Amino acid sequence: MTEIKKTLGNRIGKSNKDIVIKMIENVLPHVPYKKLICWCRTIAQMREFYKLFSTRLQNFKIYSSTSNDSESINYGHNIDYDEYKNAESNAIMLCVNRYKEGSDIKNVDVGVYLDMVKIRSLLVSIQTFGRILRKDNINSNKPSLKKYGIIIDTYINED
């Protein structure tokens, strides 16, 4: 685990959002599917990251999911969970209180905690790690491309 304490004269980014984008861009070459789940704390935070990812990660299809998806449609968000779930690659799901447990989403190889939690419960950690570490091609004769999953925890000290 790497902990970032300073921005090294802005070499790793000028803002917290720059650092998140840079961390994501740095791990993408190491995963075969480039399919992410990003867990946000609030709907407002999810909207901010949806806008950011839509402009900065243009090779990806961006989705969102909350308890109030009808409101997300008004913001122009793609809320088609089934489309995301079945996407082979290059897809990002931003969500609030979703997909930590009991969801079987194929090819997810990166999980990003955007919720800024300092101390995460062991149960939540195990459940979310399970989403990311699930093997690919379980029920097929295809060779597995996924060798590991990557979790990025982005607790950011706003001070």
Short mmCIF file of C-alpha atoms in Angstrom, two decimals:
data_model
loop_
_atom_site.label_atom_id
_atom_site.label_comp_id
_atom_site.label_asym_id
_atom_site.label_seq_id
_atom_site.Cartn_x
_atom_site.Cartn_y
_atom_site.Cartn_z
CA MET A 1 0.00 0.00 0.00
CA THR A 2 1.28 3.43 -0.94
CA GLU A 3 0.23 6.48 1.01
CA ILE A 4 0.52 9.88 -0.60
CA LYS A 5 1.35 12.57 1.93
CA LYS A 6 2.46 15.41 -0.32
CA THR A 7 1.99 16.28 -3.98
CA LEU A 8 5.75 16.54 -4.57
CA GLY A 9 5.51 20.05 -5.97
CA ASN A 10 2.37 19.11 -7.91
CA ARG A 11 4.22 16.37 -9.84
CA ILE A 12 1.52 13.85 -8.90
CA GLY A 13 -1.35 16.27 -9.49
CA LYS A 14 -2.55 19.70 -8.55
CA SER A 15 -5.75 18.52 -6.90
CA ASN A 16 -7.24 15.43 -5.30
CA LYS A 17 -9.17 14.73 -8.50
CA ASP A 18 -5.97 14.95 -10.58
CA ILE A 19 -4.36 12.41 -8.26
CA VAL A 20 -7.35 10.03 -8.58
CA ILE A 21 -7.24 10.23 -12.39
CA LYS A 22 -3.47 9.69 -12.42
CA MET A 23 -3.75 6.65 -10.12
CA ILE A 24 -6.43 5.13 -12.35
CA GLU A 25 -4.44 5.83 -15.52
CA ASN A 26 -1.36 4.23 -13.91
CA VAL A 27 -3.11 0.93 -13.13
CA LEU A 28 -5.01 0.55 -16.40
CA PRO A 29 -2.07 -0.88 -18.40
CA HIS A 30 -1.82 -3.71 -15.84
CA VAL A 31 -5.37 -5.08 -16.16
CA PRO A 32 -6.91 -6.84 -19.15
CA TYR A 33 -10.49 -5.57 -19.04
CA LYS A 34 -10.18 -2.04 -17.71
CA LYS A 35 -13.57 -2.40 -16.06
CA LEU A 36 -13.97 -0.43 -12.82
CA ILE A 37 -16.38 0.01 -9.96
CA CYS A 38 -15.99 3.25 -8.02
CA TRP A 39 -17.76 3.56 -4.67
CA CYS A 40 -18.75 7.13 -3.74
CA ARG A 41 -20.02 8.40 -0.41
CA THR A 42 -22.74 10.77 -1.66
CA ILE A 43 -24.80 11.37 -4.79
CA ALA A 44 -23.26 14.85 -5.11
CA GLN A 45 -19.77 13.34 -5.04
CA MET A 46 -20.81 10.73 -7.60
CA ARG A 47 -22.04 13.51 -9.93
CA GLU A 48 -18.71 15.32 -9.64
CA PHE A 49 -16.75 12.20 -10.52
CA TYR A 50 -19.15 11.30 -13.35
CA LYS A 51 -18.47 14.69 -14.93
CA LEU A 52 -14.72 14.39 -14.31
CA PHE A 53 -14.44 10.84 -15.67
CA SER A 54 -16.58 11.71 -18.71
CA THR A 55 -14.12 14.44 -19.68
CA ARG A 56 -10.83 12.86 -18.58
CA LEU A 57 -11.38 9.14 -19.34
CA GLN A 58 -12.98 9.44 -22.75
CA ASN A 59 -12.19 5.88 -23.88
CA PHE A 60 -14.57 4.58 -21.22
CA LYS A 61 -18.31 4.23 -21.04
CA ILE A 62 -19.37 5.79 -17.73
CA TYR A 63 -22.38 4.60 -15.70
CA SER A 64 -23.90 5.60 -12.37
CA SER A 65 -26.20 3.96 -9.87
CA THR A 66 -27.84 5.23 -6.68
CA SER A 67 -31.09 4.83 -4.81
CA ASN A 68 -32.40 7.71 -6.93
CA ASP A 69 -31.52 6.77 -10.51
CA SER A 70 -34.40 8.81 -11.94
CA GLU A 71 -32.62 11.96 -10.73
CA SER A 72 -29.38 10.78 -12.31
CA ILE A 73 -31.11 10.59 -15.70
CA ASN A 74 -31.89 14.31 -15.34
CA TYR A 75 -28.13 14.93 -15.06
CA GLY A 76 -27.52 12.96 -18.26
CA HIS A 77 -26.05 9.91 -16.54
CA ASN A 78 -26.15 6.47 -18.09
CA ILE A 79 -27.86 4.27 -15.49
CA ASP A 80 -28.11 1.07 -17.56
CA TYR A 81 -26.80 -1.47 -15.04
CA ASP A 82 -27.36 -4.44 -17.36
CA GLU A 83 -25.30 -2.80 -20.10
CA TYR A 84 -22.46 -2.16 -17.62
CA LYS A 85 -22.74 -5.64 -16.13
CA ASN A 86 -22.43 -7.26 -19.56
CA ALA A 87 -19.75 -4.94 -20.96
CA GLU A 88 -16.55 -6.77 -21.78
CA SER A 89 -14.21 -3.87 -21.06
CA ASN A 90 -13.60 -0.12 -20.85
CA ALA A 91 -16.50 0.62 -18.51
CA ILE A 92 -16.74 2.48 -15.21
CA MET A 93 -19.60 2.25 -12.71
CA LEU A 94 -19.83 5.09 -10.19
CA CYS A 95 -22.20 4.18 -7.39
CA VAL A 96 -23.41 5.10 -3.94
CA ASN A 97 -24.16 2.19 -1.57
CA ARG A 98 -24.33 -0.35 -4.38
CA TYR A 99 -22.44 -3.38 -5.73
CA LYS A 100 -20.40 -4.11 -2.63
CA GLU A 101 -21.99 -7.51 -2.13
CA GLY A 102 -24.24 -9.97 -3.91
CA SER A 103 -23.63 -8.72 -7.44
CA ASP A 104 -22.02 -10.85 -10.11
CA ILE A 105 -20.49 -8.41 -12.57
CA LYS A 106 -18.17 -9.97 -15.11
CA ASN A 107 -14.64 -8.81 -15.87
CA VAL A 108 -14.33 -6.17 -13.14
CA ASP A 109 -10.63 -5.81 -12.47
CA VAL A 110 -10.33 -2.46 -10.63
CA GLY A 111 -12.18 -1.14 -7.61
CA VAL A 112 -11.81 2.46 -6.46
CA TYR A 113 -12.99 3.70 -3.08
CA LEU A 114 -13.88 7.35 -3.63
CA ASP A 115 -15.81 7.56 -0.37
CA MET A 116 -12.94 9.04 1.70
CA VAL A 117 -13.44 6.66 4.61
CA LYS A 118 -10.52 6.65 7.06
CA ILE A 119 -11.36 3.34 8.72
CA ARG A 120 -13.20 0.81 6.56
CA SER A 121 -14.92 -2.15 8.16
CA LEU A 122 -13.43 -5.57 7.57
CA LEU A 123 -16.77 -6.89 6.27
CA VAL A 124 -17.09 -4.14 3.65
CA SER A 125 -13.46 -4.68 2.62
CA ILE A 126 -13.93 -8.42 2.16
CA GLN A 127 -17.16 -7.95 0.21
CA THR A 128 -15.77 -5.33 -2.14
CA PHE A 129 -12.50 -7.20 -2.63
CA GLY A 130 -14.63 -10.17 -3.66
CA ARG A 131 -16.14 -8.14 -6.50
CA ILE A 132 -12.70 -7.31 -7.85
CA LEU A 133 -10.91 -10.60 -7.24
CA ARG A 134 -13.57 -12.79 -8.88
CA LYS A 135 -12.03 -14.82 -11.68
CA ASP A 136 -13.03 -14.27 -15.28
CA ASN A 137 -14.31 -16.96 -17.64
CA ILE A 138 -15.48 -19.18 -14.80
CA ASN A 139 -18.14 -20.91 -16.88
CA SER A 140 -16.38 -21.08 -20.23
CA ASN A 141 -13.54 -22.85 -21.95
CA LYS A 142 -11.74 -19.58 -22.67
CA PRO A 143 -8.37 -19.04 -20.98
CA SER A 144 -8.38 -16.60 -18.09
CA LEU A 145 -6.95 -13.17 -18.88
CA LYS A 146 -7.34 -11.82 -15.37
CA LYS A 147 -4.42 -12.65 -13.09
CA TYR A 148 -5.33 -10.27 -10.23
CA GLY A 149 -7.54 -7.33 -9.32
CA ILE A 150 -6.51 -3.88 -8.16
CA ILE A 151 -8.09 -1.89 -5.33
CA ILE A 152 -7.41 1.83 -5.02
CA ASP A 153 -8.37 3.41 -1.71
CA THR A 154 -8.47 7.16 -2.07
CA TYR A 155 -8.95 8.52 1.41
CA ILE A 156 -8.03 12.12 0.83
CA ASN A 157 -7.21 14.55 3.60
CA GLU A 158 -8.90 17.72 2.42
CA ASP A 159 -6.95 19.76 4.98
#
